[in-house]
Amino acid sequence: MVVCVFGASGAEIDKIYVEQTEILGEKLAKRGHSLMFGGGKFGLMGAAARGFRKGGGHITGVIPTFFGDYDVIYECDEFKWTENMRDRKKYMEDNSDAFIITPGGIGTYEEFFEVLTLKQLARLSKPIVIFNVNGFFDKLLSVIDDNVKDGFIRPQTPELFKVTDSIDEVISIVETDSYDINKIKFYD
């Protein structure tokens, strides 16, 4: 299974996030999965890649050509160069079997909401799991809950993704989660 991991690219991140993401990557690789990610060697992108490397997994980096600075790119088994960020996300969406959202900034949030929106619109039926290390996503999840209560987000939307702080649960969700996107009736 090709697992896409979205996460922070910055180097100044608390070690708990880095360690947990690296362990997750290693365990996924040891179970035979491969990594699709943004190609960065720092932050949680780099941690996921290092973990997959330790576990013997195949690593594909998807990188827009404008990055061009090879100092920020992780050594991958395969590279896919794209014209821009939009093409990068599309390639990862089309060529991954599941999505893991690790802690990150605006790019990570944008990637999460992109795949969530596609799933809500029945354009994607792949597992999406938020790896909620150290409660990182608690505030975001609270905002989503508030938006459901206020009618801005449909009540079914939180069913489209799973949340856990357990590495083993992340792996279980990636390997077993299925959701019939046809059961959501957003336009009734």
Backbone as JSON, one array per atom type, in Angstrom:
{
  "sequence": "MVVCVFGASGAEIDKIYVEQTEILGEKLAKRGHSLMFGGGKFGLMGAAARGFRKGGGHITGVIPTFFGDYDVIYECDEFKWTENMRDRKKYMEDNSDAFIITPGGIGTYEEFFEVLTLKQLARLSKPIVIFNVNGFFDKLLSVIDDNVKDGFIRPQTPELFKVTDSIDEVISIVETDSYDINKIKFYD",
  "N": [[0.85, -1.17, 0.0], [0.54, 2.22, -0.8], [1.33, 4.85, 1.18], [0.5, 8.09, 1.9], [2.06, 10.68, 3.54], [1.43, 13.6, 5.17], [2.88, 16.51, 6.56], [4.75, 18.67, 8.81], [7.43, 20.71, 7.57], [9.47, 22.1, 8.66], [12.53, 22.58, 10.55], [12.65, 23.17, 13.26], [11.2, 21.7, 15.44], [9.5, 20.22, 18.17], [10.96, 17.39, 19.7], [9.32, 15.19, 20.36], [7.32, 14.99, 18.41], [8.82, 14.47, 16.12], [10.13, 12.05, 16.81], [7.93, 10.28, 17.2], [6.76, 10.3, 14.64], [8.81, 9.26, 13.09], [9.03, 6.67, 14.15], [6.5, 5.71, 13.46], [6.74, 5.74, 10.63], [8.78, 3.81, 10.28], [7.53, 1.48, 11.3], [5.35, 1.24, 9.52], [6.73, 0.75, 7.12], [7.96, -1.68, 7.72], [5.77, -3.28, 7.64], [5.35, -3.58, 5.04], [4.51, -1.4, 3.54], [4.76, 1.52, 1.39], [6.14, 4.84, 1.07], [4.73, 7.93, 0.14], [5.43, 11.26, -0.22], [6.1, 14.77, 0.46], [8.81, 15.13, -0.09], [10.7, 16.52, 1.48], [13.55, 16.91, 3.7], [13.58, 17.76, 6.28], [11.87, 18.39, 9.44], [8.68, 16.82, 10.0], [8.22, 15.6, 7.63], [10.78, 14.74, 6.85], [11.25, 13.06, 9.05], [9.32, 11.03, 8.71], [10.28, 9.91, 6.32], [12.87, 9.07, 7.07], [12.13, 7.11, 8.92], [10.77, 5.28, 7.24], [12.93, 4.55, 5.65], [14.59, 3.29, 7.56], [12.96, 1.11, 8.08], [13.06, -0.23, 5.71], [11.43, 0.49, 3.59], [10.02, 1.59, 0.43], [10.46, 4.8, -0.98], [8.9, 7.62, -2.22], [9.35, 10.81, -3.35], [7.62, 13.8, -3.92], [7.92, 16.63, -5.69], [7.77, 20.07, -6.35], [9.17, 21.71, -9.19], [10.14, 24.28, -8.74], [11.28, 24.3, -6.23], [13.94, 23.3, -6.3], [16.32, 23.52, -4.63], [18.52, 21.36, -3.6], [19.4, 20.8, -1.05], [17.29, 20.66, 0.69], [15.9, 18.43, 0.09], [14.98, 15.11, 0.61], [16.75, 11.99, 0.34], [15.43, 9.92, -1.91], [13.9, 6.9, -3.2], [12.62, 7.26, -5.49], [11.7, 10.02, -7.51], [9.23, 12.43, -8.2], [8.81, 15.04, -10.17], [7.01, 18.03, -10.22], [5.09, 20.6, -11.84], [3.97, 22.57, -10.18], [2.59, 23.37, -6.89], [-0.09, 22.57, -6.82], [-0.21, 20.55, -8.77], [1.5, 18.78, -7.51], [0.03, 17.98, -5.18], [-2.16, 16.77, -6.46], [-0.93, 14.63, -7.79], [-0.04, 13.13, -5.57], [-2.51, 12.58, -4.34], [-3.76, 11.02, -6.32], [-2.08, 8.82, -6.52], [-1.74, 7.54, -4.12], [-2.76, 5.3, -1.49], [-3.76, 5.75, 0.99], [-4.01, 8.32, 3.54], [-2.06, 9.98, 5.9], [-2.15, 12.38, 8.34], [0.13, 14.26, 9.87], [1.35, 16.35, 12.57], [1.6, 19.79, 11.64], [1.96, 22.85, 9.71], [0.4, 25.53, 7.88], [0.5, 24.45, 5.27], [0.17, 21.72, 5.74], [-2.36, 21.7, 6.94], [-3.83, 22.61, 4.76], [-3.45, 20.52, 2.93], [-4.7, 18.43, 4.31], [-7.39, 19.41, 4.41], [-7.91, 19.49, 1.7], [-7.89, 16.72, 0.86], [-9.93, 15.84, 2.51], [-12.12, 17.36, 1.61], [-12.31, 16.37, -1.01], [-13.04, 13.74, -0.41], [-15.48, 14.16, 0.85], [-16.91, 15.08, -1.31], [-17.18, 12.79, -2.74], [-15.1, 12.13, -4.45], [-12.95, 10.8, -3.71], [-12.08, 7.93, -1.91], [-10.4, 6.98, -0.01], [-8.65, 5.97, 3.02], [-8.31, 8.41, 5.62], [-6.34, 9.57, 8.14], [-5.77, 11.28, 11.12], [-2.88, 11.81, 12.87], [-2.65, 12.37, 15.97], [-0.49, 13.46, 17.68], [0.53, 14.18, 20.93], [-1.74, 15.69, 21.4], [-1.86, 17.61, 19.4], [-3.7, 18.33, 17.33], [-6.03, 18.95, 18.67], [-7.25, 21.53, 19.02], [-7.91, 22.24, 16.38], [-9.72, 20.18, 15.8], [-11.69, 20.84, 17.61], [-12.58, 23.24, 16.5], [-13.66, 22.25, 14.13], [-15.75, 20.67, 15.22], [-17.28, 22.75, 16.43], [-18.03, 24.11, 14.11], [-19.65, 22.2, 12.93], [-21.75, 22.13, 14.8], [-22.7, 24.72, 14.42], [-23.69, 24.57, 11.88], [-22.1, 24.95, 9.63], [-20.43, 22.97, 8.74], [-21.18, 19.81, 7.54], [-22.88, 17.3, 9.49], [-22.02, 14.69, 8.94], [-19.43, 14.88, 8.04], [-17.16, 14.67, 9.92], [-17.08, 11.9, 10.09], [-15.62, 11.06, 7.99], [-12.94, 10.93, 8.4], [-10.42, 9.65, 10.62], [-9.15, 9.85, 13.98], [-6.33, 9.59, 16.03], [-3.9, 9.06, 18.64], [-2.23, 7.0, 18.72], [0.29, 4.98, 17.42], [-0.01, 2.31, 16.57], [-2.79, 2.21, 16.17], [-3.06, 4.09, 14.09], [-1.82, 2.67, 12.02], [-3.53, 0.43, 11.88], [-5.92, 1.68, 11.08], [-5.17, 2.72, 8.57], [-4.77, 0.33, 7.22], [-7.23, -1.0, 7.35], [-9.48, 0.66, 7.23], [-12.53, 1.52, 5.79], [-14.92, 3.27, 3.95], [-18.1, 3.9, 2.94], [-18.64, 6.09, 0.64], [-20.9, 6.67, -0.7], [-22.98, 6.66, 1.05], [-23.28, 9.1, 2.19], [-25.37, 11.82, 2.04], [-25.35, 14.72, 0.89], [-26.83, 16.49, -0.46], [-29.67, 16.54, 0.01]],
  "CA": [[0.0, 0.0, 0.0], [1.26, 3.49, -0.82], [0.8, 5.72, 2.22], [0.92, 9.48, 1.78], [2.18, 11.34, 4.83], [1.53, 15.06, 5.16], [3.36, 17.0, 7.85], [5.62, 19.84, 8.89], [8.71, 20.65, 6.86], [10.46, 22.9, 9.38], [13.5, 21.86, 11.37], [12.54, 23.57, 14.67], [10.0, 21.04, 15.95], [9.74, 19.45, 19.38], [11.41, 16.03, 19.4], [8.26, 14.19, 20.52], [6.66, 14.84, 17.12], [9.78, 13.85, 15.21], [10.33, 10.66, 17.21], [6.72, 9.5, 16.94], [6.56, 10.17, 13.2], [9.84, 8.36, 12.59], [8.63, 5.32, 14.55], [5.36, 5.37, 12.6], [7.26, 5.41, 9.3], [9.49, 2.54, 10.33], [6.56, 0.39, 11.47], [4.61, 1.09, 8.27], [7.62, 0.12, 6.15], [8.15, -3.08, 8.1], [4.54, -4.0, 7.29], [5.32, -3.68, 3.58], [3.97, -0.21, 2.89], [5.73, 2.47, 0.87], [5.85, 6.23, 1.41], [4.6, 9.04, -0.81], [5.45, 12.45, 0.62], [6.54, 15.99, -0.2], [10.21, 15.09, -0.46], [11.59, 17.3, 2.34], [14.34, 16.12, 4.64], [13.45, 18.32, 7.62], [10.56, 18.31, 10.08], [8.03, 15.52, 10.05], [8.43, 14.95, 6.33], [12.05, 14.02, 6.96], [11.1, 12.0, 10.05], [8.6, 9.92, 8.07], [11.18, 9.29, 5.34], [13.92, 8.34, 7.8], [11.5, 5.92, 9.46], [10.57, 4.33, 6.14], [14.25, 4.05, 5.25], [14.99, 2.32, 8.59], [12.12, -0.08, 7.94], [13.28, -0.87, 4.42], [10.34, 0.82, 2.67], [10.22, 2.39, -0.78], [10.13, 6.2, -0.71], [8.71, 8.49, -3.37], [9.22, 12.23, -3.05], [6.92, 14.55, -4.96], [8.53, 17.93, -5.45], [7.65, 21.05, -7.42], [10.47, 22.07, -9.76], [10.64, 25.57, -8.25], [12.07, 24.12, -5.01], [15.27, 23.32, -6.86], [17.42, 23.49, -3.68], [18.66, 19.96, -3.23], [19.71, 20.68, 0.37], [16.08, 20.43, 1.47], [15.22, 17.26, -0.44], [15.42, 13.83, 1.18], [17.16, 10.99, -0.62], [14.29, 9.04, -2.16], [14.08, 5.88, -4.22], [11.98, 7.76, -6.71], [11.25, 11.41, -7.45], [8.28, 12.91, -9.19], [8.88, 16.5, -10.23], [5.77, 18.61, -10.73], [5.16, 22.01, -12.24], [3.58, 23.47, -9.09], [2.05, 22.73, -5.69], [-1.37, 21.95, -7.17], [0.09, 19.27, -9.43], [2.1, 17.93, -6.49], [-1.06, 17.39, -4.39], [-2.94, 15.9, -7.34], [-0.17, 13.4, -7.99], [-0.08, 12.36, -4.33], [-3.89, 12.11, -4.16], [-4.07, 9.98, -7.3], [-1.15, 7.68, -6.47], [-1.65, 7.03, -2.75], [-3.89, 4.47, -1.07], [-4.22, 6.25, 2.29], [-3.4, 9.59, 3.93], [-1.82, 10.22, 7.31], [-1.89, 13.79, 8.6], [0.92, 14.45, 11.08], [1.37, 17.78, 12.9], [2.23, 20.68, 10.66], [1.46, 24.21, 9.6], [-0.66, 25.83, 6.92], [0.54, 23.51, 4.16], [-0.41, 20.46, 6.2], [-3.81, 21.91, 7.06], [-4.39, 22.73, 3.41], [-3.46, 19.18, 2.36], [-5.77, 17.7, 4.99], [-8.71, 19.86, 3.96], [-8.06, 19.11, 0.29], [-8.33, 15.32, 0.73], [-11.22, 15.73, 3.18], [-13.11, 17.91, 0.68], [-12.49, 15.4, -2.1], [-13.78, 12.6, 0.11], [-16.85, 14.63, 1.07], [-17.55, 15.2, -2.62], [-17.16, 11.45, -3.34], [-14.05, 12.06, -5.46], [-11.87, 10.05, -3.07], [-12.65, 7.04, -0.89], [-9.26, 6.41, 0.69], [-8.58, 6.33, 4.45], [-7.63, 9.62, 6.09], [-6.18, 9.48, 9.59], [-4.99, 12.33, 11.78], [-2.0, 11.31, 13.91], [-2.79, 13.47, 16.93], [0.61, 13.37, 18.65], [0.58, 15.18, 22.0], [-2.93, 16.54, 21.31], [-1.58, 18.72, 18.48], [-4.86, 18.71, 16.52], [-7.22, 19.14, 19.5], [-7.91, 22.81, 18.74], [-8.51, 22.15, 15.05], [-10.89, 19.31, 15.91], [-12.7, 21.63, 18.31], [-13.14, 24.18, 15.51], [-14.52, 21.46, 13.25], [-16.96, 20.36, 15.99], [-18.06, 23.98, 16.54], [-18.61, 24.4, 12.79], [-20.75, 21.26, 12.75], [-22.85, 22.62, 15.65], [-23.22, 25.96, 13.85], [-24.26, 24.3, 10.57], [-21.2, 25.27, 8.53], [-19.89, 21.69, 8.29], [-22.2, 18.77, 7.65], [-22.64, 16.38, 10.61], [-21.36, 13.46, 8.49], [-18.04, 15.12, 7.64], [-16.16, 14.05, 10.81], [-17.02, 10.45, 9.89], [-14.78, 10.8, 6.82], [-11.55, 10.77, 8.83], [-10.24, 9.1, 11.96], [-8.16, 10.57, 14.78], [-5.73, 8.81, 17.1], [-2.52, 9.38, 19.01], [-1.57, 5.7, 18.81], [0.92, 4.52, 16.19], [-0.64, 1.06, 16.13], [-4.13, 2.52, 15.64], [-2.87, 4.71, 12.78], [-1.54, 1.59, 11.07], [-4.75, -0.34, 11.73], [-6.87, 2.47, 10.29], [-4.67, 2.75, 7.19], [-4.9, -1.0, 6.61], [-8.57, -1.6, 7.4], [-10.59, 1.61, 7.16], [-13.28, 1.67, 4.55], [-16.07, 4.12, 4.17], [-18.95, 3.98, 1.76], [-18.92, 7.51, 0.43], [-22.23, 6.81, -1.28], [-24.0, 6.79, 2.09], [-23.43, 10.51, 2.55], [-26.29, 12.55, 1.18], [-25.15, 16.12, 1.2], [-27.73, 17.37, -1.23], [-31.04, 16.02, 0.1]],
  "C": [[0.9, 1.24, 0.0], [0.58, 4.44, 0.16], [1.38, 7.11, 2.03], [0.93, 10.09, 3.18], [2.34, 12.83, 4.6], [2.02, 15.5, 6.52], [4.32, 18.16, 7.69], [6.92, 19.62, 8.13], [9.82, 21.39, 7.6], [11.33, 22.08, 10.31], [13.34, 22.12, 12.87], [11.26, 23.01, 15.3], [10.38, 20.22, 17.19], [10.0, 17.98, 19.03], [10.31, 14.98, 19.52], [7.55, 13.92, 19.19], [7.55, 14.1, 16.13], [9.94, 12.37, 15.54], [9.12, 9.8, 16.88], [6.49, 9.28, 15.45], [7.59, 9.22, 12.59], [9.5, 6.91, 12.94], [7.46, 4.84, 13.69], [5.84, 4.95, 11.21], [7.96, 4.07, 9.27], [8.53, 1.36, 10.44], [5.74, 0.16, 10.2], [5.46, 0.37, 7.23], [7.81, -1.36, 6.45], [6.92, -3.93, 7.8], [4.34, -4.05, 5.77], [4.77, -2.48, 2.84], [5.09, 0.66, 2.35], [5.22, 3.89, 1.14], [5.76, 7.1, 0.18], [4.55, 10.29, 0.05], [6.05, 13.61, -0.16], [8.02, 16.12, -0.46], [11.18, 15.82, 0.46], [12.36, 16.44, 3.32], [14.25, 16.64, 6.07], [12.05, 18.07, 8.17], [10.0, 16.9, 10.07], [8.04, 14.82, 8.7], [9.7, 14.12, 6.39], [11.97, 12.87, 7.94], [10.39, 10.79, 9.45], [9.53, 9.17, 7.11], [12.29, 8.51, 6.03], [13.36, 7.04, 8.4], [11.28, 4.87, 8.39], [11.89, 3.74, 5.69], [14.73, 3.0, 6.25], [14.23, 1.01, 8.45], [12.25, -0.78, 6.61], [12.21, -0.58, 3.38], [10.78, 1.65, 1.49], [9.72, 3.81, -0.52], [10.05, 6.98, -2.01], [8.5, 9.92, -2.89], [8.58, 12.95, -4.22], [7.23, 16.02, -4.73], [8.28, 18.86, -6.63], [9.04, 21.5, -7.9], [11.01, 23.37, -9.19], [11.4, 25.44, -6.94], [13.55, 24.11, -5.35], [16.45, 23.22, -5.91], [17.55, 22.08, -3.12], [19.02, 19.76, -1.77], [18.47, 20.37, 1.2], [15.35, 19.15, 1.06], [15.84, 15.98, 0.12], [15.83, 12.87, 0.06], [16.05, 9.95, -0.76], [14.67, 7.97, -3.17], [13.58, 6.37, -5.57], [11.56, 9.2, -6.48], [10.21, 11.64, -8.54], [8.34, 14.43, -9.12], [7.6, 17.03, -10.85], [5.98, 20.08, -11.05], [4.9, 22.95, -11.06], [3.0, 22.66, -7.92], [0.73, 22.0, -5.98], [-1.16, 20.6, -7.83], [0.71, 18.28, -8.45], [1.01, 17.21, -5.69], [-1.85, 16.4, -5.24], [-2.23, 14.56, -7.55], [-0.23, 12.52, -6.73], [-1.48, 11.8, -4.08], [-4.18, 10.92, -5.06], [-3.25, 8.71, -7.1], [-0.92, 7.14, -5.07], [-2.92, 6.24, -2.42], [-4.49, 4.91, 0.25], [-3.44, 7.51, 2.62], [-3.27, 9.67, 5.44], [-1.44, 11.69, 7.46], [-1.13, 13.87, 9.92], [0.94, 15.95, 11.38], [2.12, 18.61, 11.86], [1.58, 22.04, 10.65], [0.43, 24.36, 8.51], [-0.67, 24.89, 5.73], [-0.1, 22.19, 4.53], [-1.92, 20.58, 6.36], [-4.46, 21.93, 5.69], [-4.48, 21.35, 2.75], [-4.55, 18.32, 3.0], [-7.14, 18.11, 4.46], [-8.96, 19.55, 2.49], [-8.57, 17.68, 0.18], [-9.69, 15.12, 1.42], [-12.34, 16.25, 2.27], [-13.37, 16.94, -0.46], [-13.29, 14.18, -1.64], [-15.24, 12.97, 0.33], [-17.61, 14.72, -0.25], [-17.54, 13.89, -3.41], [-16.18, 11.36, -4.5], [-12.88, 11.22, -4.96], [-12.51, 9.17, -2.01], [-11.58, 6.39, -0.03], [-9.26, 6.81, 2.17], [-7.8, 7.63, 4.69], [-7.56, 9.5, 7.61], [-5.29, 10.62, 10.08], [-4.21, 11.68, 12.92], [-1.84, 12.44, 14.93], [-1.75, 13.38, 18.06], [0.5, 14.52, 19.65], [-0.61, 16.16, 21.94], [-2.81, 17.7, 20.34], [-2.83, 19.23, 17.77], [-6.12, 18.99, 17.35], [-7.97, 20.44, 19.19], [-8.57, 22.81, 17.37], [-9.78, 21.3, 15.1], [-12.03, 20.0, 16.64], [-13.37, 22.62, 17.36], [-14.08, 23.43, 14.56], [-15.83, 21.11, 13.96], [-17.86, 21.59, 16.13], [-18.75, 24.32, 15.22], [-19.74, 23.44, 12.45], [-21.96, 21.76, 13.53], [-23.51, 23.86, 15.05], [-23.76, 25.79, 12.44], [-23.37, 24.62, 9.39], [-20.52, 24.03, 7.96], [-20.95, 20.64, 8.53], [-21.87, 17.79, 8.78], [-21.9, 15.1, 10.21], [-19.86, 13.66, 8.22], [-17.01, 14.53, 8.6], [-16.08, 12.52, 10.71], [-16.05, 10.07, 8.76], [-13.3, 10.64, 7.16], [-11.55, 10.22, 10.24], [-9.13, 9.87, 12.66], [-7.64, 9.64, 15.87], [-4.33, 9.33, 17.41], [-1.68, 8.11, 19.12], [-1.0, 5.27, 17.45], [0.24, 3.26, 15.68], [-2.04, 1.28, 15.58], [-4.04, 3.21, 14.29], [-2.7, 3.62, 11.73], [-2.8, 0.76, 10.83], [-5.78, 0.4, 10.86], [-6.45, 2.48, 8.82], [-4.96, 1.42, 6.5], [-6.33, -1.51, 6.53], [-9.73, -0.64, 7.17], [-11.24, 1.61, 5.79], [-14.52, 2.48, 4.88], [-16.85, 4.21, 2.87], [-19.35, 5.43, 1.55], [-20.3, 7.73, -0.19], [-23.31, 6.98, -0.21], [-24.19, 8.24, 2.55], [-24.34, 11.19, 1.54], [-26.23, 14.01, 1.56], [-26.18, 17.03, 0.54], [-29.15, 16.84, -1.2], [-32.05, 17.12, 0.33]]
}
